[in-house]
Amino acid sequence: MDLDERIQQVEQRVNEACRRSGRARNDVRIIAVTKYVSLQTIQQLLQRGLKDIGENRWQDAREKWEQVGSQANWHFLGHLQSNKVKDIVGKFNTIHSIDRLSILQAIDRRASALGLTMNGFIQVNVSGEATKSGIEPDKLEAFSEQLKLYSSVRIMGLMTMAPYEAEPEQTRPVFRKLRELRDLLNEKSVLPYRIEHLSMGMSNDFEVAIEEGATWIRLGTVLAGREGG
Ligand SMILES: *Cc1c(COP(=O)(O)O)cnc(C)c1O
C-alpha cells in the first residue's frame, strides 16, 4: 500500500468508528507518528494536509525538525529525560509524556525561562504493565493537585498506551478507564481548569479508542508506514 492508500483507509476507518459511537469526525484528531519513516515521508504527509507529527526521541527527530520546523505541529510522545527538556520545549508544540513530578518541574522551568506556555498531557499507566511509563491511576489525583504550582505548563488532558492485543477489543477497559479518570478530575475540579483531551489509540487499537472517547489518536505504522529495517 502506498501513502495515499493508507491515508484513505485510515480516514475511512476513523469515520466509521466516529459514526458507530455517535461522535463528530472533527472531535478526533490524528497525529502521524513518523519515528519509522524518513524526512521525505513527513513532507508528503504535510502536503496531504496531515500537519500533526509525532516523534519519540529527540536524537531521531532532530534532523527532521530542523528541516520541517513550524510547517508541522510537533508532538513529543516518548519517555522524556530531564536533560532533553531543553531540546524539546520551544520546538515541540505538545508533550504527551509527562509522567513524573521532576519532569513537570523541568518543563515548567524551561518554558518559563523562554516566556512560553508548554502544552502537555499527563501519561497514565492504566494497564499497570511494568514496562510502561506513566503515573499510576491512584496517584493521579495527588499529582494533578501539584499542577497549579507550574503555570508555564498547560495540561490538555490524559494520555495512555494500551498493551498490544491480538484482539483489539481487549484494550477497551484501558481506554474507558482513562476517560473515567479525566471525568473524575473534572468533577472534583482537581486542576485549576477543565481538561478535555484524551490521547489514546495507536495503529492496532485506534477504533476502540475512538469509541471510548479519544480526541487525539497517534498512528505510526498504519498511516505513515514503516521504512528501512
Ligand atoms: C510508536 C508510538 C505510536 C505509534 O505506533 P504504531 O503502533 O506504529 O501506530 C503511538 N504512540 C506512542 C507513544 C508511540 O511510541
mmCIF file of C-alpha atoms and ligand atoms in Angstrom:
data_model
loop_
_atom_site.group_PDB
_atom_site.id
_atom_site.type_symbol
_atom_site.label_atom_id
_atom_site.label_comp_id
_atom_site.label_asym_id
_atom_site.label_seq_id
_atom_site.Cartn_x
_atom_site.Cartn_y
_atom_site.Cartn_z
ATOM 1 C CA MET A 1 0.000 0.000 0.000
ATOM 2 C CA ASP A 2 1.271 3.487 -0.734
ATOM 3 C CA LEU A 3 0.852 6.562 1.427
ATOM 4 C CA ASP A 4 -2.288 7.792 -0.308
ATOM 5 C CA GLU A 5 -3.991 4.431 0.116
ATOM 6 C CA ARG A 6 -3.047 4.268 3.778
ATOM 7 C CA ILE A 7 -4.374 7.778 4.402
ATOM 8 C CA GLN A 8 -7.611 6.927 2.635
ATOM 9 C CA GLN A 9 -8.095 3.692 4.567
ATOM 10 C CA VAL A 10 -7.342 5.320 7.910
ATOM 11 C CA GLU A 11 -9.755 8.137 7.141
ATOM 12 C CA GLN A 12 -12.480 5.642 6.303
ATOM 13 C CA ARG A 13 -11.893 3.620 9.478
ATOM 14 C CA VAL A 14 -11.840 6.771 11.631
ATOM 15 C CA ASN A 15 -15.078 7.912 10.038
ATOM 16 C CA GLU A 16 -16.761 4.577 10.675
ATOM 17 C CA ALA A 17 -15.629 4.477 14.305
ATOM 18 C CA CYS A 18 -16.985 8.014 14.790
ATOM 19 C CA ARG A 19 -20.293 7.053 13.226
ATOM 20 C CA ARG A 20 -20.616 3.885 15.340
ATOM 21 C CA SER A 21 -20.060 5.858 18.519
ATOM 22 C CA GLY A 22 -22.129 8.912 17.588
ATOM 23 C CA ARG A 23 -19.144 11.230 17.566
ATOM 24 C CA ALA A 24 -18.329 14.081 15.218
ATOM 25 C CA ARG A 25 -15.374 13.407 12.936
ATOM 26 C CA ASN A 26 -13.915 16.793 13.901
ATOM 27 C CA ASP A 27 -13.621 15.722 17.530
ATOM 28 C CA VAL A 28 -10.925 13.185 16.674
ATOM 29 C CA ARG A 29 -7.537 14.456 15.555
ATOM 30 C CA ILE A 30 -4.785 12.370 14.024
ATOM 31 C CA ILE A 31 -1.112 12.537 14.879
ATOM 32 C CA ALA A 32 1.037 10.920 12.184
ATOM 33 C CA VAL A 33 3.801 9.171 14.108
ATOM 34 C CA THR A 34 6.902 9.353 11.959
ATOM 35 C CA LYS A 35 9.532 7.570 14.047
ATOM 36 C CA TYR A 36 9.784 4.752 11.482
ATOM 37 C CA VAL A 37 9.921 6.971 8.381
ATOM 38 C CA SER A 38 12.112 9.480 6.587
ATOM 39 C CA LEU A 39 12.026 13.247 6.256
ATOM 40 C CA GLN A 40 10.659 12.778 2.761
ATOM 41 C CA THR A 41 7.605 10.932 4.065
ATOM 42 C CA ILE A 42 6.976 13.702 6.594
ATOM 43 C CA GLN A 43 6.982 16.189 3.741
ATOM 44 C CA GLN A 44 4.479 14.048 1.840
ATOM 45 C CA LEU A 45 2.236 13.877 4.900
ATOM 46 C CA LEU A 46 2.350 17.665 5.232
ATOM 47 C CA GLN A 47 1.491 18.118 1.563
ATOM 48 C CA ARG A 48 -1.576 15.946 2.140
ATOM 49 C CA GLY A 49 -2.737 18.127 4.997
ATOM 50 C CA LEU A 50 -1.534 15.974 7.906
ATOM 51 C CA LYS A 51 0.218 18.629 9.959
ATOM 52 C CA ASP A 52 0.397 16.924 13.351
ATOM 53 C CA ILE A 53 3.630 14.967 13.509
ATOM 54 C CA GLY A 54 4.669 12.729 16.406
ATOM 55 C CA GLU A 55 8.176 11.612 17.346
ATOM 56 C CA ASN A 56 9.564 9.647 20.290
ATOM 57 C CA ARG A 57 13.176 10.621 20.663
ATOM 58 C CA TRP A 58 14.952 13.922 20.132
ATOM 59 C CA GLN A 59 18.018 12.176 18.693
ATOM 60 C CA ASP A 60 15.883 10.754 15.884
ATOM 61 C CA ALA A 61 13.643 13.788 15.442
ATOM 62 C CA ARG A 62 16.310 16.459 15.392
ATOM 63 C CA GLU A 63 17.184 16.461 11.712
ATOM 64 C CA LYS A 64 13.534 16.230 10.694
ATOM 65 C CA TRP A 65 12.634 19.104 12.986
ATOM 66 C CA GLU A 66 15.459 21.245 11.638
ATOM 67 C CA GLN A 67 14.228 20.708 8.084
ATOM 68 C CA VAL A 68 10.490 20.991 8.670
ATOM 69 C CA GLY A 69 10.246 23.427 11.590
ATOM 70 C CA SER A 70 6.959 25.188 12.061
ATOM 71 C CA GLN A 71 5.313 23.747 8.947
ATOM 72 C CA ALA A 72 4.240 20.952 11.317
ATOM 73 C CA ASN A 73 2.733 20.817 14.785
ATOM 74 C CA TRP A 74 5.215 18.682 16.685
ATOM 75 C CA HIS A 75 4.114 16.194 19.328
ATOM 76 C CA PHE A 76 6.646 14.594 21.634
ATOM 77 C CA LEU A 77 5.441 11.104 22.580
ATOM 78 C CA GLY A 78 8.393 9.261 24.078
ATOM 79 C CA HIS A 79 9.762 8.871 27.563
ATOM 80 C CA LEU A 80 11.407 12.195 28.349
ATOM 81 C CA GLN A 81 14.681 12.566 30.199
ATOM 82 C CA SER A 82 15.400 15.774 32.086
ATOM 83 C CA ASN A 83 18.499 16.566 30.052
ATOM 84 C CA LYS A 84 16.398 16.536 26.849
ATOM 85 C CA VAL A 85 13.813 19.025 28.083
ATOM 86 C CA LYS A 86 15.864 21.969 26.836
ATOM 87 C CA ASP A 87 15.766 20.490 23.314
ATOM 88 C CA ILE A 88 12.031 19.830 23.296
ATOM 89 C CA VAL A 89 10.460 22.899 24.949
ATOM 90 C CA GLY A 90 10.282 25.723 22.428
ATOM 91 C CA LYS A 91 10.452 23.315 19.481
ATOM 92 C CA PHE A 92 7.648 20.838 20.061
ATOM 93 C CA ASN A 93 4.088 22.124 20.479
ATOM 94 C CA THR A 94 2.861 19.422 22.847
ATOM 95 C CA ILE A 95 4.477 16.859 25.157
ATOM 96 C CA HIS A 96 2.310 13.754 25.646
ATOM 97 C CA SER A 97 4.530 12.010 28.174
ATOM 98 C CA ILE A 98 4.527 13.991 31.423
ATOM 99 C CA ASP A 99 4.840 11.084 33.833
ATOM 100 C CA ARG A 100 6.549 12.380 36.979
ATOM 101 C CA LEU A 101 6.982 15.494 39.073
ATOM 102 C CA SER A 102 10.655 16.036 38.228
ATOM 103 C CA ILE A 103 9.884 16.191 34.508
ATOM 104 C CA LEU A 104 6.917 18.514 35.073
ATOM 105 C CA GLN A 105 9.202 20.823 37.052
ATOM 106 C CA ALA A 106 11.904 20.743 34.376
ATOM 107 C CA ILE A 107 9.419 21.528 31.598
ATOM 108 C CA ASP A 108 7.873 24.358 33.609
ATOM 109 C CA ARG A 109 11.264 25.878 34.391
ATOM 110 C CA ARG A 110 12.364 25.804 30.769
ATOM 111 C CA ALA A 111 9.059 27.130 29.421
ATOM 112 C CA SER A 112 9.077 29.911 31.968
ATOM 113 C CA ALA A 113 12.640 30.878 31.026
ATOM 114 C CA LEU A 114 11.595 31.066 27.373
ATOM 115 C CA GLY A 115 8.460 33.031 28.251
ATOM 116 C CA LEU A 116 6.069 30.482 26.792
ATOM 117 C CA THR A 117 3.406 28.034 27.900
ATOM 118 C CA MET A 118 4.019 24.374 27.101
ATOM 119 C CA ASN A 119 1.034 22.175 26.228
ATOM 120 C CA GLY A 120 1.164 18.780 27.867
ATOM 121 C CA PHE A 121 -0.615 15.524 28.586
ATOM 122 C CA ILE A 122 -0.264 13.535 31.784
ATOM 123 C CA GLN A 123 0.693 9.989 30.845
ATOM 124 C CA VAL A 124 -1.163 7.407 32.933
ATOM 125 C CA ASN A 125 -0.141 3.772 33.227
ATOM 126 C CA VAL A 126 -3.675 2.421 33.218
ATOM 127 C CA SER A 127 -2.738 -1.155 32.323
ATOM 128 C CA GLY A 128 -0.191 -1.412 35.140
ATOM 129 C CA GLU A 129 2.407 -3.043 32.891
ATOM 130 C CA ALA A 130 5.872 -2.720 34.449
ATOM 131 C CA THR A 131 7.391 -1.867 31.051
ATOM 132 C CA LYS A 132 5.177 1.183 30.538
ATOM 133 C CA SER A 133 5.778 4.676 31.851
ATOM 134 C CA GLY A 134 3.075 6.764 33.396
ATOM 135 C CA ILE A 135 1.527 7.759 36.669
ATOM 136 C CA GLU A 136 -0.423 5.040 38.444
ATOM 137 C CA PRO A 137 -4.152 5.769 38.371
ATOM 138 C CA ASP A 138 -4.457 6.003 42.143
ATOM 139 C CA LYS A 139 -1.674 8.609 42.276
ATOM 140 C CA LEU A 140 -3.128 10.765 39.515
ATOM 141 C CA GLU A 141 -5.198 12.999 41.739
ATOM 142 C CA ALA A 142 -2.310 13.851 44.070
ATOM 143 C CA PHE A 143 -0.089 14.516 41.070
ATOM 144 C CA SER A 144 -2.688 16.734 39.427
ATOM 145 C CA GLU A 145 -3.050 18.825 42.555
ATOM 146 C CA GLN A 146 0.541 19.972 42.070
ATOM 147 C CA LEU A 147 -0.170 21.448 38.657
ATOM 148 C CA LYS A 148 -1.290 24.802 39.953
ATOM 149 C CA LEU A 149 2.314 25.418 41.043
ATOM 150 C CA TYR A 150 3.578 25.059 37.465
ATOM 151 C CA SER A 151 1.761 27.683 35.471
ATOM 152 C CA SER A 152 4.016 27.521 32.416
ATOM 153 C CA VAL A 153 2.613 24.062 31.656
ATOM 154 C CA ARG A 154 -0.926 23.834 30.351
ATOM 155 C CA ILE A 155 -2.364 20.336 30.667
ATOM 156 C CA MET A 156 -4.652 19.462 27.765
ATOM 157 C CA GLY A 157 -5.676 16.031 29.019
ATOM 158 C CA LEU A 158 -4.560 12.476 29.725
ATOM 159 C CA MET A 159 -2.538 10.061 27.615
ATOM 160 C CA THR A 160 -2.128 6.304 27.778
ATOM 161 C CA MET A 161 -0.775 3.355 25.825
ATOM 162 C CA ALA A 162 -2.731 0.110 25.883
ATOM 163 C CA PRO A 163 -0.889 -3.207 25.830
ATOM 164 C CA TYR A 164 -0.637 -4.795 22.395
ATOM 165 C CA GLU A 165 -3.547 -7.217 21.997
ATOM 166 C CA ALA A 166 -4.103 -9.610 19.086
ATOM 167 C CA GLU A 167 -7.790 -8.861 19.614
ATOM 168 C CA PRO A 168 -8.054 -5.030 19.831
ATOM 169 C CA GLU A 169 -11.384 -5.238 21.653
ATOM 170 C CA GLN A 170 -9.380 -6.359 24.705
ATOM 171 C CA THR A 171 -7.960 -2.837 25.035
ATOM 172 C CA ARG A 172 -11.374 -1.282 25.688
ATOM 173 C CA PRO A 173 -11.188 -1.294 29.522
ATOM 174 C CA VAL A 174 -7.883 0.630 29.391
ATOM 175 C CA PHE A 175 -9.336 3.404 27.235
ATOM 176 C CA ARG A 176 -12.577 3.511 29.194
ATOM 177 C CA LYS A 177 -10.630 3.888 32.426
ATOM 178 C CA LEU A 178 -8.647 6.844 31.054
ATOM 179 C CA ARG A 179 -11.894 8.578 30.126
ATOM 180 C CA GLU A 180 -13.300 7.949 33.597
ATOM 181 C CA LEU A 181 -10.142 9.367 35.187
ATOM 182 C CA ARG A 182 -10.453 12.530 33.103
ATOM 183 C CA ASP A 183 -14.112 12.904 34.059
ATOM 184 C CA LEU A 184 -13.299 12.389 37.732
ATOM 185 C CA LEU A 185 -10.565 15.061 37.721
ATOM 186 C CA ASN A 186 -13.038 17.472 36.142
ATOM 187 C CA GLU A 187 -15.880 16.594 38.513
ATOM 188 C CA LYS A 188 -13.654 17.151 41.522
ATOM 189 C CA SER A 189 -12.048 20.258 39.986
ATOM 190 C CA VAL A 190 -8.609 18.892 40.853
ATOM 191 C CA LEU A 191 -6.878 21.039 38.246
ATOM 192 C CA PRO A 192 -7.343 24.812 38.100
ATOM 193 C CA TYR A 193 -9.161 24.291 34.771
ATOM 194 C CA ARG A 194 -11.106 21.567 32.978
ATOM 195 C CA ILE A 195 -9.238 19.094 30.811
ATOM 196 C CA GLU A 196 -10.847 17.966 27.593
ATOM 197 C CA HIS A 197 -8.487 15.714 25.704
ATOM 198 C CA LEU A 198 -7.651 12.011 25.641
ATOM 199 C CA SER A 199 -4.524 10.986 23.704
ATOM 200 C CA MET A 200 -5.077 7.273 23.146
ATOM 201 C CA GLY A 201 -5.197 4.722 20.341
ATOM 202 C CA MET A 202 -2.419 3.518 18.035
ATOM 203 C CA SER A 203 -2.313 1.502 14.808
ATOM 204 C CA ASN A 204 -3.613 -1.674 16.420
ATOM 205 C CA ASP A 205 -6.410 -0.247 18.547
ATOM 206 C CA PHE A 206 -7.431 3.238 17.386
ATOM 207 C CA GLU A 207 -11.017 2.341 16.537
ATOM 208 C CA VAL A 208 -11.694 1.079 20.062
ATOM 209 C CA ALA A 209 -10.022 4.217 21.438
ATOM 210 C CA ILE A 210 -12.285 6.435 19.330
ATOM 211 C CA GLU A 211 -15.339 4.560 20.568
ATOM 212 C CA GLU A 212 -14.176 5.250 24.125
ATOM 213 C CA GLY A 213 -13.649 8.973 23.567
ATOM 214 C CA ALA A 214 -10.141 9.527 22.145
ATOM 215 C CA THR A 215 -9.654 13.081 20.887
ATOM 216 C CA TRP A 216 -6.103 12.508 19.644
ATOM 217 C CA ILE A 217 -5.072 9.199 18.083
ATOM 218 C CA ARG A 218 -1.390 8.500 17.409
ATOM 219 C CA LEU A 219 -0.853 6.492 14.224
ATOM 220 C CA GLY A 220 2.525 5.201 13.081
ATOM 221 C CA THR A 221 2.617 2.003 11.009
ATOM 222 C CA VAL A 222 -0.956 2.067 9.728
ATOM 223 C CA LEU A 223 -0.684 5.651 8.456
ATOM 224 C CA ALA A 224 2.879 6.867 7.947
ATOM 225 C CA GLY A 225 4.159 3.347 7.310
ATOM 226 C CA ARG A 226 7.446 1.770 8.236
ATOM 227 C CA GLU A 227 10.620 2.201 6.190
ATOM 228 C CA GLY A 228 14.065 0.674 6.302
ATOM 229 C CA GLY A 229 14.894 -2.018 8.894
HETATM 230 C C1 LIG B 1 5.318 4.500 18.240
HETATM 231 C C2 LIG B 1 4.228 5.117 19.007
HETATM 232 C C3 LIG B 1 2.962 5.273 18.447
HETATM 233 C C4 LIG B 1 2.576 4.748 17.066
HETATM 234 O O1 LIG B 1 2.741 3.362 16.998
HETATM 235 P P1 LIG B 1 2.030 2.471 15.883
HETATM 236 O O2 LIG B 1 1.651 1.225 16.614
HETATM 237 O O3 LIG B 1 3.033 2.249 14.816
HETATM 238 O O4 LIG B 1 0.821 3.211 15.422
HETATM 239 C C5 LIG B 1 1.996 5.925 19.201
HETATM 240 N N1 LIG B 1 2.258 6.379 20.449
HETATM 241 C C6 LIG B 1 3.463 6.237 21.020
HETATM 242 C C7 LIG B 1 3.687 6.765 22.393
HETATM 243 C C8 LIG B 1 4.474 5.579 20.323
HETATM 244 O O5 LIG B 1 5.649 5.410 20.917
#
